[in-house]
mmCIF file of C-alpha atoms and ligand atoms in Angstrom:
data_model
loop_
_atom_site.group_PDB
_atom_site.id
_atom_site.type_symbol
_atom_site.label_atom_id
_atom_site.label_comp_id
_atom_site.label_asym_id
_atom_site.label_seq_id
_atom_site.Cartn_x
_atom_site.Cartn_y
_atom_site.Cartn_z
ATOM 1 C CA MET H 1 5.508 -17.712 4.247
ATOM 2 C CA SER H 2 2.683 -18.053 6.539
ATOM 3 C CA LEU H 3 0.810 -15.140 5.508
ATOM 4 C CA GLU H 4 -2.006 -16.498 2.879
ATOM 5 C CA ILE H 5 -2.330 -13.400 0.806
ATOM 6 C CA VAL H 6 -5.455 -12.135 -1.206
ATOM 7 C CA GLN H 7 -6.307 -9.526 -3.829
ATOM 8 C CA VAL H 8 -9.824 -8.076 -3.993
ATOM 9 C CA PRO H 9 -10.093 -5.275 -6.996
ATOM 10 C CA VAL H 10 -12.440 -2.599 -5.912
ATOM 11 C CA LEU H 11 -13.939 0.671 -7.074
ATOM 12 C CA SER H 12 -12.209 1.832 -9.838
ATOM 13 C CA ASP H 13 -8.318 1.109 -9.387
ATOM 14 C CA ASN H 14 -8.146 0.132 -5.706
ATOM 15 C CA TYR H 15 -6.457 -2.689 -3.840
ATOM 16 C CA VAL H 16 -7.795 -4.306 -0.764
ATOM 17 C CA TYR H 17 -5.756 -7.443 1.302
ATOM 18 C CA LEU H 18 -6.805 -10.355 2.926
ATOM 19 C CA ALA H 19 -4.277 -11.870 5.214
ATOM 20 C CA HIS H 20 -4.495 -15.434 6.279
ATOM 21 C CA ASP H 21 -2.920 -17.416 8.891
ATOM 22 C CA ALA H 22 -4.094 -21.037 8.732
ATOM 23 C CA ALA H 23 -2.957 -21.733 11.726
ATOM 24 C CA SER H 24 -4.901 -19.119 13.729
ATOM 25 C CA GLY H 25 -7.466 -19.422 11.365
ATOM 26 C CA GLU H 26 -6.636 -15.730 11.767
ATOM 27 C CA THR H 27 -7.729 -13.095 8.100
ATOM 28 C CA ALA H 28 -7.148 -9.790 7.956
ATOM 29 C CA VAL H 29 -8.119 -7.206 6.133
ATOM 30 C CA ILE H 30 -5.961 -4.442 5.138
ATOM 31 C CA ASP H 31 -7.445 -1.261 3.236
ATOM 32 C CA PRO H 32 -11.591 -2.334 2.669
ATOM 33 C CA ALA H 33 -12.876 0.600 0.523
ATOM 34 C CA VAL H 34 -15.962 -1.303 0.937
ATOM 35 C CA ALA H 35 -17.160 -4.517 2.349
ATOM 36 C CA GLU H 36 -19.206 -6.735 0.529
ATOM 37 C CA PRO H 37 -16.412 -7.890 -2.236
ATOM 38 C CA VAL H 38 -14.389 -8.345 0.947
ATOM 39 C CA LEU H 39 -17.029 -10.591 2.417
ATOM 40 C CA GLU H 40 -17.409 -12.475 0.025
ATOM 41 C CA ALA H 41 -14.169 -12.753 -0.686
ATOM 42 C CA ALA H 42 -13.538 -14.150 2.739
ATOM 43 C CA ALA H 43 -16.463 -16.362 2.602
ATOM 44 C CA ALA H 44 -15.494 -18.240 -0.347
ATOM 45 C CA ARG H 45 -12.410 -19.301 1.040
ATOM 46 C CA GLY H 46 -14.452 -19.973 3.979
ATOM 47 C CA TRP H 47 -12.759 -17.781 6.329
ATOM 48 C CA THR H 48 -13.844 -14.962 8.978
ATOM 49 C CA ILE H 49 -12.412 -12.057 8.938
ATOM 50 C CA THR H 50 -10.745 -11.471 12.653
ATOM 51 C CA GLN H 51 -9.501 -7.961 12.607
ATOM 52 C CA ILE H 52 -9.219 -4.685 9.812
ATOM 53 C CA LEU H 53 -5.553 -3.017 9.706
ATOM 54 C CA ASN H 54 -5.995 0.606 8.704
ATOM 55 C CA THR H 55 -3.520 2.094 6.355
ATOM 56 C CA HIS H 56 -4.833 6.288 6.470
ATOM 57 C CA TRP H 57 -8.172 7.718 7.208
ATOM 58 C CA HIS H 58 -9.749 8.035 3.083
ATOM 59 C CA PRO H 59 -12.489 7.035 2.853
ATOM 60 C CA ASP H 60 -11.612 4.819 -0.191
ATOM 61 C CA HIS H 61 -9.513 2.548 2.469
ATOM 62 C CA VAL H 62 -12.114 2.846 5.694
ATOM 63 C CA GLY H 63 -15.064 2.892 3.820
ATOM 64 C CA GLY H 64 -15.776 -1.166 4.761
ATOM 65 C CA ASN H 65 -14.753 -0.934 8.219
ATOM 66 C CA ALA H 66 -18.630 -0.257 9.417
ATOM 67 C CA ALA H 67 -20.409 -3.009 7.835
ATOM 68 C CA ILE H 68 -17.128 -5.397 8.215
ATOM 69 C CA VAL H 69 -17.510 -5.084 11.604
ATOM 70 C CA ALA H 70 -21.069 -5.727 11.575
ATOM 71 C CA ALA H 71 -20.501 -8.912 9.546
ATOM 72 C CA THR H 72 -18.276 -10.401 11.183
ATOM 73 C CA GLY H 73 -17.232 -8.506 14.651
ATOM 74 C CA ALA H 74 -13.408 -7.463 13.410
ATOM 75 C CA LYS H 75 -11.234 -4.951 15.711
ATOM 76 C CA VAL H 76 -9.957 -2.107 13.805
ATOM 77 C CA THR H 77 -6.569 -1.174 14.168
ATOM 78 C CA GLY H 78 -5.264 1.808 12.742
ATOM 79 C CA PRO H 79 -3.300 5.618 12.749
ATOM 80 C CA LYS H 80 -3.604 6.767 16.505
ATOM 81 C CA ASP H 81 -2.997 10.164 14.813
ATOM 82 C CA GLU H 82 -6.158 9.117 12.460
ATOM 83 C CA VAL H 83 -8.048 7.611 15.181
ATOM 84 C CA ALA H 84 -11.176 10.254 15.064
ATOM 85 C CA ARG H 85 -11.351 10.086 10.889
ATOM 86 C CA ILE H 86 -11.077 6.088 11.494
ATOM 87 C CA PRO H 87 -14.632 4.091 11.719
ATOM 88 C CA GLY H 88 -14.536 1.270 14.778
ATOM 89 C CA ILE H 89 -11.567 2.197 15.589
ATOM 90 C CA ASP H 90 -10.249 -0.437 18.935
ATOM 91 C CA ARG H 91 -6.125 -0.127 18.300
ATOM 92 C CA PRO H 92 -4.793 3.253 17.655
ATOM 93 C CA VAL H 93 -1.248 2.849 17.042
ATOM 94 C CA GLY H 94 1.991 4.472 15.490
ATOM 95 C CA GLU H 95 5.445 3.884 14.761
ATOM 96 C CA GLY H 96 7.041 1.239 17.099
ATOM 97 C CA ASP H 97 3.907 -0.724 17.799
ATOM 98 C CA THR H 98 3.994 -4.778 16.267
ATOM 99 C CA VAL H 99 0.308 -6.211 14.862
ATOM 100 C CA SER H 100 -0.106 -9.881 15.226
ATOM 101 C CA ILE H 101 -1.761 -12.147 12.759
ATOM 102 C CA GLY H 102 -1.827 -15.762 14.252
ATOM 103 C CA ALA H 103 1.746 -15.787 15.141
ATOM 104 C CA SER H 104 3.147 -13.355 11.720
ATOM 105 C CA ARG H 105 3.951 -10.272 13.862
ATOM 106 C CA GLY H 106 3.644 -6.819 11.629
ATOM 107 C CA ARG H 107 5.469 -4.098 12.060
ATOM 108 C CA VAL H 108 3.988 -0.416 11.940
ATOM 109 C CA ILE H 109 6.041 1.827 10.436
ATOM 110 C CA GLY H 110 4.900 5.367 10.507
ATOM 111 C CA VAL H 111 5.472 6.623 7.335
ATOM 112 C CA ALA H 112 3.355 10.902 7.494
ATOM 113 C CA ALA H 113 2.959 12.672 3.857
ATOM 114 C CA HIS H 114 0.102 11.386 2.193
ATOM 115 C CA THR H 115 -1.795 12.013 5.406
ATOM 116 C CA ALA H 116 -0.800 13.487 8.239
ATOM 117 C CA GLY H 117 -0.800 9.925 10.472
ATOM 118 C CA HIS H 118 -0.209 7.986 7.647
ATOM 119 C CA ILE H 119 0.976 4.102 8.830
ATOM 120 C CA ALA H 120 2.044 1.332 7.002
ATOM 121 C CA TYR H 121 2.641 -2.161 8.452
ATOM 122 C CA ALA H 122 5.522 -4.910 7.503
ATOM 123 C CA PHE H 123 5.345 -8.548 8.328
ATOM 124 C CA GLU H 124 9.850 -8.424 8.151
ATOM 125 C CA ALA H 125 9.597 -12.682 8.635
ATOM 126 C CA ASP H 126 6.531 -13.170 5.926
ATOM 127 C CA GLY H 127 8.970 -10.241 3.721
ATOM 128 C CA VAL H 128 5.580 -8.595 3.231
ATOM 129 C CA LEU H 129 4.566 -4.879 3.205
ATOM 130 C CA PHE H 130 1.187 -2.895 2.912
ATOM 131 C CA PRO H 131 2.716 0.638 2.553
ATOM 132 C CA GLY H 132 -0.790 2.061 2.521
ATOM 133 C CA ASP H 133 -1.067 4.782 -0.959
ATOM 134 C CA THR H 134 2.730 5.830 0.186
ATOM 135 C CA LEU H 135 4.554 4.172 -2.340
ATOM 136 C CA PHE H 136 3.072 2.448 -5.768
ATOM 137 C CA ALA H 137 4.937 0.876 -7.593
ATOM 138 C CA MET H 138 7.254 3.833 -9.468
ATOM 139 C CA GLY H 139 5.304 6.034 -7.725
ATOM 140 C CA CYS H 140 4.114 7.469 -4.262
ATOM 141 C CA GLY H 141 1.009 9.537 -2.603
ATOM 142 C CA ARG H 142 0.238 12.180 -3.099
ATOM 143 C CA LEU H 143 0.768 14.929 -1.044
ATOM 144 C CA PHE H 144 -1.777 15.943 0.817
ATOM 145 C CA GLU H 145 -0.941 16.955 4.408
ATOM 146 C CA GLY H 146 2.498 16.515 4.306
ATOM 147 C CA THR H 147 6.224 17.839 2.682
ATOM 148 C CA PRO H 148 8.279 16.451 0.548
ATOM 149 C CA ALA H 149 10.516 16.258 3.320
ATOM 150 C CA ASP H 150 7.651 13.718 4.963
ATOM 151 C CA MET H 151 7.617 11.760 1.803
ATOM 152 C CA PHE H 152 11.659 11.573 1.751
ATOM 153 C CA ALA H 153 11.888 10.117 5.288
ATOM 154 C CA ALA H 154 8.919 8.111 4.752
ATOM 155 C CA LEU H 155 10.051 6.795 1.043
ATOM 156 C CA GLY H 156 13.733 6.522 3.516
ATOM 157 C CA LYS H 157 11.547 3.854 5.893
ATOM 158 C CA LEU H 158 10.282 1.607 3.536
ATOM 159 C CA MET H 159 13.256 1.275 1.374
ATOM 160 C CA ALA H 160 15.032 0.466 4.966
ATOM 161 C CA LEU H 161 13.358 -3.232 3.972
ATOM 162 C CA PRO H 162 15.092 -5.830 1.887
ATOM 163 C CA ASP H 163 14.801 -6.171 -1.877
ATOM 164 C CA ALA H 164 13.278 -9.521 -2.257
ATOM 165 C CA THR H 165 9.830 -7.885 0.172
ATOM 166 C CA GLN H 166 6.745 -8.073 -1.397
ATOM 167 C CA VAL H 167 5.004 -4.884 -1.425
ATOM 168 C CA TYR H 168 1.250 -4.618 -1.747
ATOM 169 C CA CYS H 169 0.503 -1.179 -1.863
ATOM 170 C CA ALA H 170 -3.605 0.465 -2.311
ATOM 171 C CA HIS H 171 -3.652 1.480 -6.120
ATOM 172 C CA GLU H 172 -3.120 -0.116 -9.361
ATOM 173 C CA TYR H 173 -2.024 3.032 -11.065
ATOM 174 C CA THR H 174 1.199 1.626 -12.689
ATOM 175 C CA GLN H 175 0.964 2.505 -15.650
ATOM 176 C CA SER H 176 -0.005 6.105 -15.290
ATOM 177 C CA ASN H 177 3.222 6.580 -13.232
ATOM 178 C CA ALA H 178 5.562 4.331 -15.589
ATOM 179 C CA ARG H 179 4.583 6.890 -18.429
ATOM 180 C CA PHE H 180 5.856 9.436 -16.080
ATOM 181 C CA ALA H 181 8.928 8.072 -14.676
ATOM 182 C CA VAL H 182 10.994 7.509 -18.221
ATOM 183 C CA THR H 183 10.250 10.918 -18.213
ATOM 184 C CA VAL H 184 11.959 11.032 -15.614
ATOM 185 C CA GLU H 185 15.036 8.393 -16.903
ATOM 186 C CA PRO H 186 14.703 8.216 -20.341
ATOM 187 C CA ASP H 187 17.949 6.662 -20.172
ATOM 188 C CA ASN H 188 17.595 3.843 -17.207
ATOM 189 C CA ALA H 189 17.209 0.084 -19.207
ATOM 190 C CA ASP H 190 16.177 -1.386 -16.005
ATOM 191 C CA LEU H 191 12.948 1.072 -15.744
ATOM 192 C CA ALA H 192 12.078 0.265 -19.402
ATOM 193 C CA ALA H 193 12.398 -3.187 -19.736
ATOM 194 C CA ARG H 194 9.428 -3.218 -16.246
ATOM 195 C CA VAL H 195 7.784 -0.303 -18.640
ATOM 196 C CA ALA H 196 7.520 -2.849 -20.834
ATOM 197 C CA SER H 197 6.346 -5.554 -18.832
ATOM 198 C CA VAL H 198 3.930 -3.771 -17.226
ATOM 199 C CA ASN H 199 2.806 -2.485 -20.462
ATOM 200 C CA ALA H 200 2.291 -6.522 -21.509
ATOM 201 C CA ARG H 201 0.595 -7.513 -18.078
ATOM 202 C CA ARG H 202 -1.700 -4.398 -18.807
ATOM 203 C CA ALA H 203 -2.424 -5.620 -21.478
ATOM 204 C CA GLN H 204 -4.335 -8.812 -20.554
ATOM 205 C CA SER H 205 -5.584 -7.289 -17.279
ATOM 206 C CA LEU H 206 -3.718 -9.019 -14.642
ATOM 207 C CA PRO H 207 -2.353 -7.462 -11.824
ATOM 208 C CA THR H 208 1.364 -5.176 -11.349
ATOM 209 C CA VAL H 209 0.528 -5.892 -7.897
ATOM 210 C CA PRO H 210 2.809 -7.237 -5.570
ATOM 211 C CA PHE H 211 6.252 -6.084 -6.813
ATOM 212 C CA THR H 212 9.862 -6.049 -5.000
ATOM 213 C CA ILE H 213 11.520 -3.401 -2.866
ATOM 214 C CA GLY H 214 14.429 -4.677 -5.346
ATOM 215 C CA GLU H 215 12.041 -3.237 -7.743
ATOM 216 C CA GLU H 216 11.880 0.333 -6.702
ATOM 217 C CA ARG H 217 14.944 0.554 -6.136
ATOM 218 C CA ALA H 218 15.910 0.309 -9.720
ATOM 219 C CA THR H 219 13.353 2.160 -11.476
ATOM 220 C CA ASN H 220 11.216 4.272 -9.066
ATOM 221 C CA PRO H 221 11.775 7.552 -9.710
ATOM 222 C CA PHE H 222 10.589 9.578 -6.399
ATOM 223 C CA VAL H 223 12.308 6.974 -3.983
ATOM 224 C CA ARG H 224 15.304 7.553 -6.514
ATOM 225 C CA ALA H 225 15.687 11.040 -5.588
ATOM 226 C CA ALA H 226 18.377 11.823 -4.134
ATOM 227 C CA SER H 227 17.352 14.779 -2.154
ATOM 228 C CA ALA H 228 13.341 15.818 -0.214
ATOM 229 C CA ALA H 229 13.755 19.022 -2.997
ATOM 230 C CA GLU H 230 14.570 16.427 -6.139
ATOM 231 C CA LEU H 231 11.789 14.432 -4.429
ATOM 232 C CA GLY H 232 9.465 17.142 -4.158
ATOM 233 C CA ALA H 233 10.367 18.710 -7.646
ATOM 234 C CA ARG H 234 9.519 15.245 -9.873
ATOM 235 C CA ARG H 235 5.824 15.424 -7.012
ATOM 236 C CA ALA H 236 4.789 18.299 -8.217
ATOM 237 C CA ALA H 237 5.315 17.719 -12.388
ATOM 238 C CA LYS H 238 3.937 13.914 -11.336
ATOM 239 C CA ASP H 239 0.715 16.057 -9.921
ATOM 240 C CA SER H 240 0.257 18.051 -13.327
ATOM 241 C CA PHE H 241 1.085 15.351 -15.920
ATOM 242 C CA ARG H 242 -1.063 14.002 -18.095
HETATM 243 ZN ZN1 ZN O 301 -5.100 7.890 0.251
HETATM 244 FE FE1 FE O 302 -5.868 5.708 -1.618
#
């Protein structure tokens, strides 16, 4: 793969990503919640951020836009249905549009549900997906602006990607999701094994992201819901799960 990806943990549980193409020297940042640690992570590698890719308007995904643009002149790409709420947006995109980081091509996938204009970026030749707050390890985003049917459709699009696709989601929510997932599928052996491995990683303060589409197919109760209604019931149960 040609994209080199760096994970930058910020705030309490956000992940910001740098995606660097060595051949062109381009560096994109995906969902910069904040600017400083992201600029530092790029500078430490001798990289200059040339573009920002936003998945949705929430402040913990766009909060660093203005300062990164001011520091680097980076161009901002974001969801066309949320332009008014994406600071500094230069290029609004939607389902079927393409973004480029050097020679790497990313397909924009419309996944409105968590927010009404949410998009994901799939760099299929690189085997990489940036789903923002739509798909998490063993979980999915809350339905702030969409319906269970919207999320069912969104997850269906993401699960059409190959099993080996590496998923770089925007939060470390894995352990909380795992505790809920085992209540939905107590007899799922793949899930039990994954929970054990996730707990071991977190005990060492290691990230559980990225993970693969194949792992989600086997263990994510939202992806595995048979209908929008079943997904909706699980989402509502998770919202009040402690
Ligand atoms: Zn969000
Ligand atoms: Fe978020």
